[in-house]
Coordinates of C-alpha atoms in Angstrom, one line a residue:
M1372 CA 46.3 -89.4 63.5
R1373 CA 48.5 -92.8 64.4
D1374 CA 46.0 -95.3 65.0
S1375 CA 44.1 -93.7 61.2
L1376 CA 47.5 -94.5 59.8
S1377 CA 48.0 -97.6 61.3
H1378 CA 44.9 -98.8 59.9
F1379 CA 45.7 -97.8 56.5
R1380 CA 48.9 -99.5 56.4
R1381 CA 46.7 -102.7 57.6
R1382 CA 44.2 -102.0 54.9
L1383 CA 47.2 -101.6 51.9
A1384 CA 48.4 -105.3 53.0
S1385 CA 46.0 -106.8 50.4
P1386 CA 46.8 -105.4 47.1
E1387 CA 42.6 -105.4 46.3
A1388 CA 42.0 -102.3 48.9
A1389 CA 41.4 -99.9 46.1
L1390 CA 40.6 -96.7 47.7
P1391 CA 43.9 -96.9 50.0
Y1392 CA 45.5 -97.5 46.7
A1393 CA 43.7 -94.6 44.8
V1394 CA 45.3 -92.6 47.5
L1395 CA 48.8 -93.4 46.9
G1396 CA 48.5 -93.0 43.0
I1397 CA 47.1 -89.5 44.0
L1398 CA 50.3 -88.6 46.0
A1399 CA 52.7 -90.4 44.0
G1400 CA 51.2 -88.4 40.9
A1401 CA 51.6 -84.9 42.7
I1402 CA 54.9 -85.8 43.6
T1403 CA 56.5 -87.0 40.4
A1404 CA 55.1 -84.2 38.5
V1405 CA 56.6 -81.8 40.7
L1406 CA 59.8 -83.5 40.6
M1407 CA 59.2 -83.5 36.6
I1408 CA 58.7 -79.8 36.1
V1409 CA 61.8 -79.0 37.7
F1410 CA 64.0 -81.0 36.1
R1411 CA 62.7 -80.3 32.9
L1412 CA 62.9 -76.7 33.5
A1413 CA 66.4 -77.0 35.1
L1414 CA 67.5 -79.0 31.7
E1415 CA 65.8 -76.7 29.2
W1416 CA 66.4 -73.1 31.1
P1417 CA 70.1 -73.1 30.9
L1418 CA 70.6 -74.9 27.2
A1419 CA 68.0 -71.8 26.0
Q1420 CA 70.4 -69.5 27.9
W1421 CA 73.3 -70.5 25.6
L1422 CA 72.6 -72.4 22.6
P1423 CA 72.2 -70.4 19.3
G1424 CA 68.8 -69.3 18.7
E1425 CA 67.6 -69.6 22.4
S1426 CA 66.7 -73.0 21.4
P1427 CA 66.7 -76.3 24.4
E1428 CA 67.4 -78.2 20.7
N1429 CA 69.5 -76.4 19.0
F1430 CA 73.2 -78.1 19.4
E1431 CA 73.6 -77.9 15.7
G1432 CA 74.0 -74.6 16.0
L1433 CA 77.0 -74.5 17.8
S1434 CA 80.8 -74.5 16.3
R1435 CA 82.2 -77.4 14.9
H1436 CA 84.9 -78.1 17.6
L1437 CA 82.2 -78.1 20.1
H1438 CA 80.5 -80.9 18.4
L1439 CA 83.2 -83.1 19.6
L1440 CA 84.5 -81.5 22.8
L1441 CA 81.1 -80.9 24.3
P1442 CA 80.5 -84.4 24.6
F1443 CA 83.1 -85.6 25.2
G1444 CA 84.2 -83.3 28.0
G1445 CA 80.9 -83.7 29.7
A1446 CA 81.0 -87.2 29.8
L1447 CA 84.7 -87.0 30.9
L1448 CA 83.4 -84.9 33.6
L1449 CA 80.6 -86.6 34.9
G1450 CA 82.8 -90.0 34.7
L1451 CA 85.1 -88.2 37.2
C1452 CA 82.3 -87.4 39.0
L1453 CA 80.8 -90.4 39.8
H1454 CA 84.0 -92.0 40.2
F1455 CA 83.7 -90.6 43.9
V1456 CA 80.4 -92.1 44.0
N1457 CA 79.7 -95.4 45.8
P1458 CA 79.6 -98.3 42.9
I1459 CA 76.1 -99.2 44.4
H1460 CA 74.6 -95.6 43.9
R1461 CA 75.5 -95.6 39.9
F1462 CA 73.0 -98.0 38.7
T1463 CA 70.0 -95.8 37.4
G1464 CA 67.3 -96.1 35.1
I1465 CA 64.3 -98.0 34.0
P1466 CA 66.6 -101.3 34.9
H1467 CA 67.4 -99.8 38.3
V1468 CA 63.4 -99.4 39.2
I1469 CA 62.4 -102.8 37.5
A1470 CA 65.2 -104.7 39.7
A1471 CA 64.2 -102.5 42.7
L1472 CA 60.6 -103.6 42.3
H1473 CA 61.3 -107.5 41.7
N1474 CA 64.2 -108.1 43.7
G1475 CA 64.5 -105.4 46.2
R1476 CA 61.2 -104.8 48.3
G1477 CA 60.2 -102.0 46.3
R1478 CA 62.5 -99.8 47.5
L1479 CA 64.6 -97.2 45.6
P1480 CA 67.2 -96.0 47.4
P1481 CA 67.9 -92.0 47.7
G1482 CA 71.8 -92.3 46.7
N1483 CA 70.5 -93.6 43.2
L1484 CA 68.4 -90.8 43.1
L1485 CA 70.9 -88.2 43.3
T1486 CA 73.0 -89.9 40.7
Q1487 CA 70.3 -90.2 38.5
F1488 CA 69.0 -86.4 39.0
F1489 CA 72.1 -84.4 38.4
G1490 CA 74.1 -87.2 36.2
G1491 CA 70.9 -87.3 34.2
L1492 CA 71.5 -83.5 33.8
L1493 CA 74.9 -83.0 33.4
A1494 CA 74.6 -85.6 30.4
L1495 CA 71.5 -84.0 28.9
L1496 CA 73.4 -80.5 29.3
S1497 CA 76.4 -82.2 27.4
G1498 CA 74.3 -83.0 24.5
Q1499 CA 74.8 -86.9 24.9
S1500 CA 72.9 -88.8 22.6
G1501 CA 69.6 -90.1 25.1
G1502 CA 66.5 -88.8 26.5
R1503 CA 64.9 -87.2 29.6
E1504 CA 62.2 -90.4 30.1
G1505 CA 65.0 -92.5 31.4
P1506 CA 65.9 -90.1 34.3
A1507 CA 62.4 -89.4 34.4
V1508 CA 61.1 -92.8 35.3
H1509 CA 63.8 -93.3 38.1
I1510 CA 63.1 -89.9 39.4
G1511 CA 59.6 -90.6 40.0
A1512 CA 59.6 -93.9 40.8
A1513 CA 62.0 -93.6 43.5
A1514 CA 60.8 -90.2 45.0
S1515 CA 57.1 -92.0 45.1
S1516 CA 58.9 -95.3 46.7
L1517 CA 60.7 -93.0 49.1
F1518 CA 57.7 -91.1 50.1
G1519 CA 56.0 -94.3 51.1
A1520 CA 59.3 -95.8 52.7
G1521 CA 58.6 -92.2 55.2
L1522 CA 55.2 -93.4 56.2
R1523 CA 56.3 -96.8 56.7
L1524 CA 53.8 -98.3 54.7
P1525 CA 54.0 -102.0 53.6
N1526 CA 56.6 -103.0 50.6
N1527 CA 53.9 -104.2 48.5
S1528 CA 52.2 -101.0 48.4
L1529 CA 55.9 -99.4 47.6
R1530 CA 55.8 -101.6 44.3
V1531 CA 52.6 -100.0 44.0
M1532 CA 54.0 -96.4 44.4
S1533 CA 57.0 -97.1 41.9
A1534 CA 54.6 -98.0 39.4
C1535 CA 52.3 -94.8 39.5
G1536 CA 55.5 -92.5 40.0
T1537 CA 56.8 -94.7 36.6
A1538 CA 53.3 -93.8 34.8
A1539 CA 53.3 -90.2 36.0
A1540 CA 57.0 -89.7 34.9
I1541 CA 55.9 -90.9 31.4
A1542 CA 53.2 -89.1 31.2
A1543 CA 54.2 -85.7 32.8
S1544 CA 57.3 -86.0 30.1
F1545 CA 55.5 -86.6 26.8
N1546 CA 51.7 -85.5 27.8
T1547 CA 50.9 -89.1 27.3
P1548 CA 49.1 -90.7 30.1
I1549 CA 47.6 -93.7 28.5
A1550 CA 51.1 -94.7 27.5
G1551 CA 52.4 -94.1 30.8
V1552 CA 49.8 -96.4 32.4
I1553 CA 50.5 -98.8 30.0
F1554 CA 54.6 -98.6 30.4
A1555 CA 54.2 -99.0 34.1
M1556 CA 52.4 -101.9 33.6
E1557 CA 54.0 -103.5 30.6
V1558 CA 57.8 -102.7 31.1
V1559 CA 58.1 -102.1 35.1
M1560 CA 55.5 -104.4 36.9
L1561 CA 55.4 -106.8 33.9
E1562 CA 51.7 -107.7 34.6
Y1563 CA 48.2 -106.4 34.3
T1564 CA 46.1 -106.8 36.9
V1565 CA 42.7 -104.7 37.3
A1566 CA 43.3 -103.4 40.8
G1567 CA 46.7 -102.3 39.9
F1568 CA 45.2 -99.9 37.4
V1569 CA 43.3 -97.8 39.9
P1570 CA 46.5 -95.7 41.4
V1571 CA 48.5 -95.5 38.1
I1572 CA 45.8 -94.6 36.1
L1573 CA 45.0 -91.8 38.7
A1574 CA 48.9 -91.2 39.3
A1575 CA 48.9 -90.4 35.4
V1576 CA 46.1 -88.1 35.6
I1577 CA 47.2 -85.9 38.3
A1578 CA 51.0 -85.8 36.8
T1579 CA 49.2 -84.7 33.2
T1580 CA 47.1 -82.4 34.9
L1581 CA 50.0 -80.6 36.7
S1582 CA 51.9 -80.6 33.6
Q1583 CA 49.8 -79.0 31.3
A1584 CA 48.9 -76.5 34.0
V1585 CA 52.6 -75.2 33.6
F1586 CA 53.6 -76.0 29.6
G1587 CA 50.2 -76.1 28.4
A1588 CA 48.3 -79.2 26.8
V1589 CA 50.0 -78.8 23.6
V1590 CA 50.3 -81.9 21.0
F1591 CA 54.2 -83.1 21.1
L1592 CA 54.4 -84.1 17.2
P1593 CA 51.8 -82.5 15.3
A1594 CA 51.5 -84.7 12.5
G1595 CA 48.4 -84.2 10.6
D1596 CA 45.3 -86.1 9.5
V1597 CA 47.8 -88.8 7.9
N1598 CA 46.5 -92.0 6.6
M1599 CA 47.2 -95.2 5.0
S1600 CA 46.4 -94.7 0.7
S1601 CA 45.7 -98.0 0.3
L1602 CA 45.3 -101.9 1.5
L1603 CA 48.1 -102.8 -0.9
E1604 CA 50.7 -100.7 1.4
L1605 CA 50.3 -103.5 4.1
P1606 CA 53.7 -105.3 2.7
F1607 CA 56.0 -102.6 2.4
I1608 CA 54.7 -101.6 6.2
A1609 CA 55.3 -105.0 7.5
L1610 CA 58.6 -104.2 5.8
L1611 CA 59.4 -101.5 7.7
G1612 CA 58.3 -103.4 10.7
C1613 CA 61.2 -105.9 9.8
L1614 CA 63.7 -103.4 9.7
G1615 CA 62.7 -101.9 12.9
G1616 CA 63.3 -105.2 14.3
V1617 CA 66.8 -105.5 12.6
L1618 CA 67.5 -101.7 13.8
S1619 CA 66.3 -103.0 17.3
S1620 CA 68.6 -105.9 17.6
V1621 CA 71.6 -103.9 16.5
F1622 CA 71.0 -101.5 19.0
V1623 CA 71.1 -104.3 21.7
L1624 CA 73.8 -106.3 20.3
I1625 CA 75.9 -103.1 20.7
Q1626 CA 74.5 -102.2 23.7
G1627 CA 75.2 -105.7 25.2
R1628 CA 78.7 -105.5 23.8
C1629 CA 79.5 -102.4 25.3
L1630 CA 77.8 -103.8 28.7
R1631 CA 81.0 -106.6 29.0
W1632 CA 83.1 -102.9 30.2
V1633 CA 80.7 -102.8 32.7
N1634 CA 83.5 -103.3 35.5
K1635 CA 86.0 -100.9 33.9
P1636 CA 86.5 -97.7 35.6
V1637 CA 83.7 -95.3 35.0
W1638 CA 85.2 -92.4 33.8
L1639 CA 86.8 -94.7 31.3
R1640 CA 83.3 -95.8 30.3
L1641 CA 81.6 -92.6 29.9
G1642 CA 84.7 -90.7 28.5
F1643 CA 84.6 -93.7 26.1
A1644 CA 80.6 -92.8 25.4
G1645 CA 81.1 -89.2 25.3
L1646 CA 84.1 -89.6 22.2
V1647 CA 82.0 -91.8 20.0
T1648 CA 79.1 -89.5 20.5
G1649 CA 81.3 -86.3 19.6
L1650 CA 82.8 -88.4 16.5
C1651 CA 78.8 -89.2 15.7
A1652 CA 78.4 -85.4 15.8
L1653 CA 81.2 -84.6 13.7
A1654 CA 78.9 -86.1 10.7
A1655 CA 75.8 -85.4 11.7
P1656 CA 75.3 -83.1 14.6
Q1657 CA 71.7 -83.6 14.7
I1658 CA 72.5 -86.7 16.7
L1659 CA 73.5 -84.6 20.1
G1660 CA 71.0 -84.1 22.8
I1661 CA 67.3 -85.3 23.0
G1662 CA 66.6 -84.5 19.5
Y1663 CA 62.5 -83.8 19.8
D1664 CA 63.4 -81.1 16.8
S1665 CA 65.3 -83.6 14.6
L1666 CA 62.1 -86.0 15.2
Q1667 CA 59.8 -82.9 14.2
A1668 CA 62.1 -82.3 10.7
A1669 CA 61.5 -86.1 9.9
L1670 CA 57.9 -85.8 11.0
D1671 CA 58.2 -82.5 8.3
G1672 CA 60.4 -84.2 5.5
S1673 CA 62.9 -81.5 5.9
Y1674 CA 65.9 -84.3 5.9
G1675 CA 66.8 -85.7 2.3
L1676 CA 67.2 -89.5 2.1
Q1677 CA 71.0 -89.4 2.2
L1678 CA 70.9 -87.2 5.7
L1679 CA 67.8 -90.1 7.3
L1680 CA 70.1 -93.1 6.7
V1681 CA 72.8 -91.6 8.4
L1682 CA 71.3 -90.0 11.2
M1683 CA 69.3 -93.3 11.7
L1684 CA 72.7 -95.0 11.8
L1685 CA 74.7 -92.6 13.8
K1686 CA 71.9 -92.0 16.4
L1687 CA 71.7 -96.0 16.8
F1688 CA 75.6 -96.2 17.4
A1689 CA 75.9 -93.3 20.0
T1690 CA 73.0 -94.4 22.1
A1691 CA 73.8 -98.1 22.1
V1692 CA 77.0 -97.1 23.2
S1693 CA 76.4 -94.3 25.5
A1694 CA 73.8 -96.8 27.2
G1695 CA 76.0 -100.1 27.2
M1696 CA 78.7 -97.8 28.8
G1697 CA 76.0 -96.5 31.6
M1698 CA 76.0 -92.8 30.7
P1699 CA 72.6 -92.1 33.1
I1700 CA 70.3 -91.6 30.0
G1701 CA 67.0 -92.5 28.7
I1702 CA 66.6 -94.7 25.7
I1703 CA 63.0 -94.0 24.7
G1704 CA 63.6 -90.8 23.0
P1705 CA 66.1 -92.3 20.8
A1706 CA 64.2 -95.3 20.2
L1707 CA 61.5 -92.8 18.6
L1708 CA 64.2 -90.8 16.5
I1709 CA 65.9 -94.2 15.0
G1710 CA 62.6 -95.4 14.2
A1711 CA 61.5 -91.9 12.8
F1712 CA 64.9 -91.8 10.6
A1713 CA 64.2 -95.1 9.3
G1714 CA 60.6 -94.2 8.7
G1715 CA 61.3 -91.4 6.6
A1716 CA 63.8 -93.2 4.5
M1717 CA 61.6 -95.9 3.8
G1718 CA 58.5 -93.4 3.0
Q1719 CA 60.9 -91.9 0.3
L1720 CA 61.6 -94.8 -1.4
G1721 CA 58.3 -96.0 -1.3
S1722 CA 57.3 -92.3 -3.1
M1723 CA 60.0 -93.3 -5.9
A1724 CA 59.0 -96.6 -6.3
M1725 CA 55.1 -96.2 -6.1
P1726 CA 54.7 -92.6 -6.5
G1727 CA 50.7 -92.7 -7.1
L1728 CA 50.2 -95.5 -4.3
A1729 CA 52.4 -94.4 -1.2
A1730 CA 51.1 -92.5 1.9
E1731 CA 52.9 -89.2 3.1
H1732 CA 56.1 -89.5 4.3
S1733 CA 54.7 -89.0 8.0
F1734 CA 53.1 -91.3 7.9
Y1735 CA 55.8 -93.9 7.6
V1736 CA 57.8 -92.2 10.0
L1737 CA 55.3 -92.4 12.6
M1738 CA 55.0 -96.2 12.0
G1739 CA 59.3 -96.5 11.9
M1740 CA 58.6 -94.8 15.5
A1741 CA 56.2 -97.4 16.8
A1742 CA 57.7 -100.5 15.2
V1743 CA 61.4 -99.6 17.1
M1744 CA 60.4 -98.2 20.0
G1745 CA 58.5 -101.2 20.7
A1746 CA 61.0 -104.1 19.9
I1747 CA 63.9 -101.9 21.9
L1748 CA 61.8 -101.9 24.7
N1749 CA 59.6 -104.9 24.3
A1750 CA 56.7 -103.1 24.9
P1751 CA 54.3 -103.1 21.6
L1752 CA 51.1 -101.8 23.1
A1753 CA 52.9 -98.7 25.1
A1754 CA 54.6 -97.6 21.6
L1755 CA 51.8 -98.2 20.0
L1756 CA 49.8 -95.9 22.4
A1757 CA 52.7 -93.9 22.9
V1758 CA 52.7 -92.7 18.9
I1759 CA 49.2 -92.3 18.8
E1760 CA 49.3 -89.9 21.9
L1761 CA 52.4 -87.9 20.8
T1762 CA 50.8 -87.1 17.4
H1763 CA 46.7 -87.3 18.4
N1764 CA 46.4 -89.3 15.1
L1765 CA 43.9 -92.1 15.3
N1766 CA 44.4 -93.4 11.7
I1767 CA 47.4 -95.1 12.3
I1768 CA 46.4 -97.7 15.0
F1769 CA 45.4 -100.4 12.4
P1770 CA 48.8 -99.9 10.2
A1771 CA 50.9 -99.4 13.3
M1772 CA 49.8 -102.7 14.7
L1773 CA 51.3 -104.7 11.9
A1774 CA 54.3 -102.7 11.9
V1775 CA 55.0 -103.1 15.7
I1776 CA 53.9 -107.1 15.8
A1777 CA 56.6 -107.3 12.8
A1778 CA 59.6 -105.6 14.6
Q1779 CA 58.6 -107.7 17.8
L1780 CA 58.9 -111.0 15.7
V1781 CA 62.2 -110.1 14.3
H1782 CA 63.8 -108.9 17.4
R1783 CA 62.5 -111.6 19.4
E1784 CA 62.0 -114.7 17.2
L1785 CA 64.9 -114.1 14.5
F1786 CA 67.4 -112.5 16.7
K1787 CA 66.4 -114.4 19.9
L1788 CA 67.3 -111.3 21.9
Q1789 CA 65.4 -109.6 25.1
S1790 CA 64.9 -105.8 25.6
A1791 CA 67.4 -103.2 25.8
H1792 CA 66.6 -103.0 30.0
Q1793 CA 66.5 -106.6 30.4
T1794 CA 70.0 -106.9 28.6
T1795 CA 71.1 -104.4 30.9
L1796 CA 69.8 -106.6 33.5
L1797 CA 71.5 -109.3 32.9
A1798 CA 74.7 -108.3 32.5
T1799 CA 74.7 -107.1 35.8
Q1800 CA 73.5 -110.0 37.5
Q1801 CA 70.2 -109.0 38.1
A1802 CA 67.6 -110.9 36.5
V1803 CA 64.2 -110.5 37.3
R1804 CA 61.9 -112.9 38.4
A1805 CA 58.3 -112.5 36.4
N1806 CA 56.8 -116.2 37.0
P1807 CA 52.8 -115.6 37.8
L1808 CA 53.4 -116.9 41.3
T1809 CA 56.3 -114.6 42.0
L1810 CA 54.1 -111.8 41.3
T1811 CA 51.7 -112.9 42.8
L1812 CA 53.4 -112.8 46.1
L1813 CA 55.1 -109.5 45.6
R1814 CA 51.5 -107.9 45.4
T1815 CA 50.9 -109.1 49.2
S1816 CA 52.0 -108.2 52.3
A1817 CA 52.7 -110.7 54.8
A1818 CA 50.1 -108.8 57.0
A1819 CA 47.1 -109.8 55.0
L1820 CA 47.9 -113.3 56.0
I1821 CA 49.0 -113.5 59.4
D1822 CA 47.3 -115.2 62.3
R1823 CA 46.7 -112.3 65.0
N1824 CA 45.1 -115.2 67.5
L1825 CA 48.2 -115.7 69.9
R1826 CA 49.3 -114.8 73.3
H1827 CA 53.2 -114.7 74.7
I1828 CA 54.0 -116.6 77.5
D1829 CA 57.3 -117.2 79.1
Q1830 CA 59.3 -120.6 79.2
K1831 CA 58.2 -121.0 83.1
P1832 CA 55.2 -119.0 83.3
D1833 CA 52.9 -118.9 86.8
A1834 CA 50.1 -121.1 88.0
E1835 CA 47.6 -118.3 87.3
T1836 CA 48.6 -117.3 83.9
L1837 CA 48.9 -120.5 82.6
A1838 CA 44.8 -121.1 84.1
S1839 CA 43.5 -118.0 82.4
I1840 CA 45.7 -119.5 79.4
V1841 CA 43.0 -122.9 79.2
Q1842 CA 40.2 -120.9 80.1
N1843 CA 40.6 -118.5 77.3
P1844 CA 42.5 -120.8 75.0
V1845 CA 44.0 -119.2 71.3
R1846 CA 45.4 -120.3 68.6
W1847 CA 48.8 -119.9 69.0
L1848 CA 51.2 -119.7 72.0
V1849 CA 54.5 -118.1 71.3
I1850 CA 57.1 -119.0 74.4
T1851 CA 60.2 -117.2 74.8
N1852 CA 63.1 -119.2 76.3
S1853 CA 66.0 -118.0 78.5
E1854 CA 67.9 -117.5 75.6
G1855 CA 65.0 -114.7 73.9
Q1856 CA 64.1 -117.2 71.2
R1857 CA 60.6 -117.5 70.2
I1858 CA 59.1 -121.2 70.1
I1859 CA 55.5 -121.2 69.0
V1860 CA 52.8 -124.0 69.6
H1861 CA 49.7 -124.3 67.9
R1862 CA 46.4 -124.9 70.1
E1863 CA 46.0 -128.4 69.0
H1864 CA 49.3 -129.5 70.7
W1865 CA 49.9 -127.5 73.6
F1866 CA 45.6 -127.4 74.9
P1867 CA 45.5 -131.3 75.1
V1868 CA 48.3 -131.3 76.8
L1869 CA 47.8 -128.0 79.7
S1870 CA 43.9 -128.8 80.1
D1871 CA 45.1 -132.0 81.5
I1872 CA 47.6 -130.9 84.0
K1873 CA 46.4 -130.3 87.4
E1874 CA 46.3 -126.6 89.0
E1875 CA 48.4 -127.7 91.7
D1876 CA 51.2 -128.9 89.1
M1877 CA 51.3 -125.4 87.2
A1878 CA 53.7 -124.1 89.4
A1879 CA 56.9 -123.6 87.5
L1880 CA 55.9 -125.5 84.6
D1881 CA 58.5 -125.7 82.2
L1882 CA 56.4 -125.4 78.9
L1883 CA 59.3 -126.6 76.8
A1884 CA 59.7 -129.6 78.2
V1885 CA 55.8 -130.8 77.9
L1886 CA 54.8 -129.7 75.1
E1887 CA 55.9 -131.5 72.0
N1888 CA 55.4 -130.5 67.9
R1889 CA 57.1 -126.9 68.9
R1890 CA 58.1 -124.7 65.8
R1891 CA 61.2 -122.8 65.7
T1892 CA 60.2 -119.6 63.7
A1893 CA 62.4 -116.4 62.8
A1894 CA 61.4 -112.7 63.4
F1895 CA 60.1 -111.1 60.3
D1896 CA 58.9 -107.7 59.3
I1897 CA 55.1 -107.1 58.9
N1898 CA 55.8 -104.4 56.0
G1899 CA 57.6 -107.3 54.2
T1900 CA 56.0 -109.0 51.2
L1901 CA 54.6 -112.9 51.1
M1902 CA 57.5 -113.4 48.6
E1903 CA 60.3 -112.0 51.0
A1904 CA 58.6 -114.4 53.7
L1905 CA 58.9 -117.5 51.4
E1906 CA 62.5 -116.6 50.9
T1907 CA 62.9 -116.2 54.5
M1908 CA 61.7 -119.8 55.6
N1909 CA 63.6 -121.1 52.9
Q1910 CA 66.3 -119.7 53.8
E1911 CA 66.5 -120.7 57.2
G1912 CA 64.7 -124.1 56.9
L1913 CA 61.8 -122.6 58.6
D1914 CA 58.0 -123.4 58.2
S1915 CA 56.5 -120.4 60.5
L1916 CA 58.0 -116.9 60.8
F1917 CA 56.7 -114.5 64.0
V1918 CA 55.6 -111.5 62.3
S1919 CA 55.6 -108.1 63.6
S1920 CA 56.3 -104.2 63.3
R1921 CA 59.8 -103.7 64.2
R1922 CA 59.4 -99.8 64.8
Q1923 CA 55.8 -99.3 65.9
R1924 CA 56.3 -97.4 69.3
R1925 CA 53.0 -96.4 70.4
G1926 CA 49.3 -98.5 70.7
P1927 CA 49.3 -102.4 71.2
P1928 CA 51.5 -104.5 68.6
D1929 CA 50.3 -105.4 65.2
E1930 CA 51.8 -109.2 65.4
G1931 CA 51.4 -112.5 64.5
I1932 CA 52.2 -116.1 63.0
L1933 CA 52.6 -116.8 58.9
T1934 CA 53.1 -120.5 58.1
R1935 CA 54.2 -122.1 55.1
E1936 CA 50.9 -124.1 55.2
A1937 CA 48.6 -120.8 55.2
L1938 CA 50.5 -120.0 51.8
S1939 CA 50.0 -122.9 50.7
D1940 CA 46.0 -123.3 51.8
H1941 CA 45.7 -119.6 50.1
Y1942 CA 47.1 -119.9 46.9
N1943 CA 45.9 -124.0 46.9
L1944 CA 49.8 -124.9 46.3
P1945 CA 51.7 -127.6 47.5
I1946 CA 53.4 -127.0 50.7
R1947 CA 57.2 -127.0 49.5
F1948 CA 57.2 -124.4 46.5

């Protein structure tokens, strides 16, 4: 069993090992699905028990004073609880997952996972303006990563496990497997690879299957067979997309302002966010909670123009402030809501201006949802596919593409803004490296590139040992000096010297005294990625690393030498990079 697991780990060192990664995808999908089911039930059951009408969404049915006191009191309680949590464990949500995958070896600490699970529950139970998909992604990615770390899998495979957990979380939360896959690759991994799709797709399929087994295979937002009435509507759809870009930009700007409070006491930040949400709820209680009932109402045309505009502005303001202040909530659901309210308002204006030409109001609601979500997340393809899967309506593909791209151009080119998640990462000084070389080195473990043709030897070996080395030469000699440091010498430098020494002169020979072109080296964990290895070389001023398993207890050691030249040759790059 141990030998099989060791072989499995070694195969995972290469990102091209499709079958082992497929197994990881299945495991991550199952783990995430179970946790998503538990999280959803832990959220919906209490709300259904005490909200009017036994509906987990009916915050509007509460008395007026609770519209203020519930979010404010819940946020203040959450802030006081987090005050006693280690600050490093307060960082949660999708930005935390992105940072861990690109800067933290793919390991997501269990402390942050617990903060996200219970903090997210308390925030959503108290009616904060947010979604459950942010907590879901963090929970799924962290649980999958921790499972892989428990098996001592290579760090590059932990990144894949986290991506699988992300896709599975989105798939299980919304019943949208394709959108989950694209979201994981587009927003979290920041790259598309053929090999990467295999485990992520499997994770989304498994999570969707288990979620549907518990909650049923229902259409999340039934919208009917709506379609664009005429090609003459395209300019109006582009205008709606531009509005979506403006709204997403305002959201990020407000969030960025609030992120300046990042060093203020957590109870003060969350208390302020809860107060803002409560005050907004006094004017429009529909903004409380996740708000999928309000999303369906906008889709059904139950809200008038004035109410849609009010809901659009207040939902945007309350959610942006909450996200900027560090509330452990998601922003994907609110982005869909803001877009739905904007689309519904534009649809009603279009019907008034062109009563015989405009499509149904629900068509514009879907356009707004895709536009705002795509711009806020900087994920146009994920937003487009999410809306299609949420509604099971393929008629919106062509016009929604125009709306999404118009919003994207306004957000990025006109306002020069990053996504909401990238804004959070920059404000917390966790800039993500997403250049092609970095991503390539992060995908591969050091175990995939090490030279295992080596032999250990003491600084002053006996004559018999030296003779056997000359008779059976290896590529690398690993010499341990009196201080326990490892010095390595390549065969082209040690073999000519030792082969010329007579047997009678080999006794008590000091290898470090006779061998030149020695290399200093440092120990490196075999589970580390090539990116980590390169960073270690640069920090230590070395060109070589001695790579080994620090926790291996049985069997022959898996170890080898990793050189800067090997990295350079494999990726066809200059030696110094």
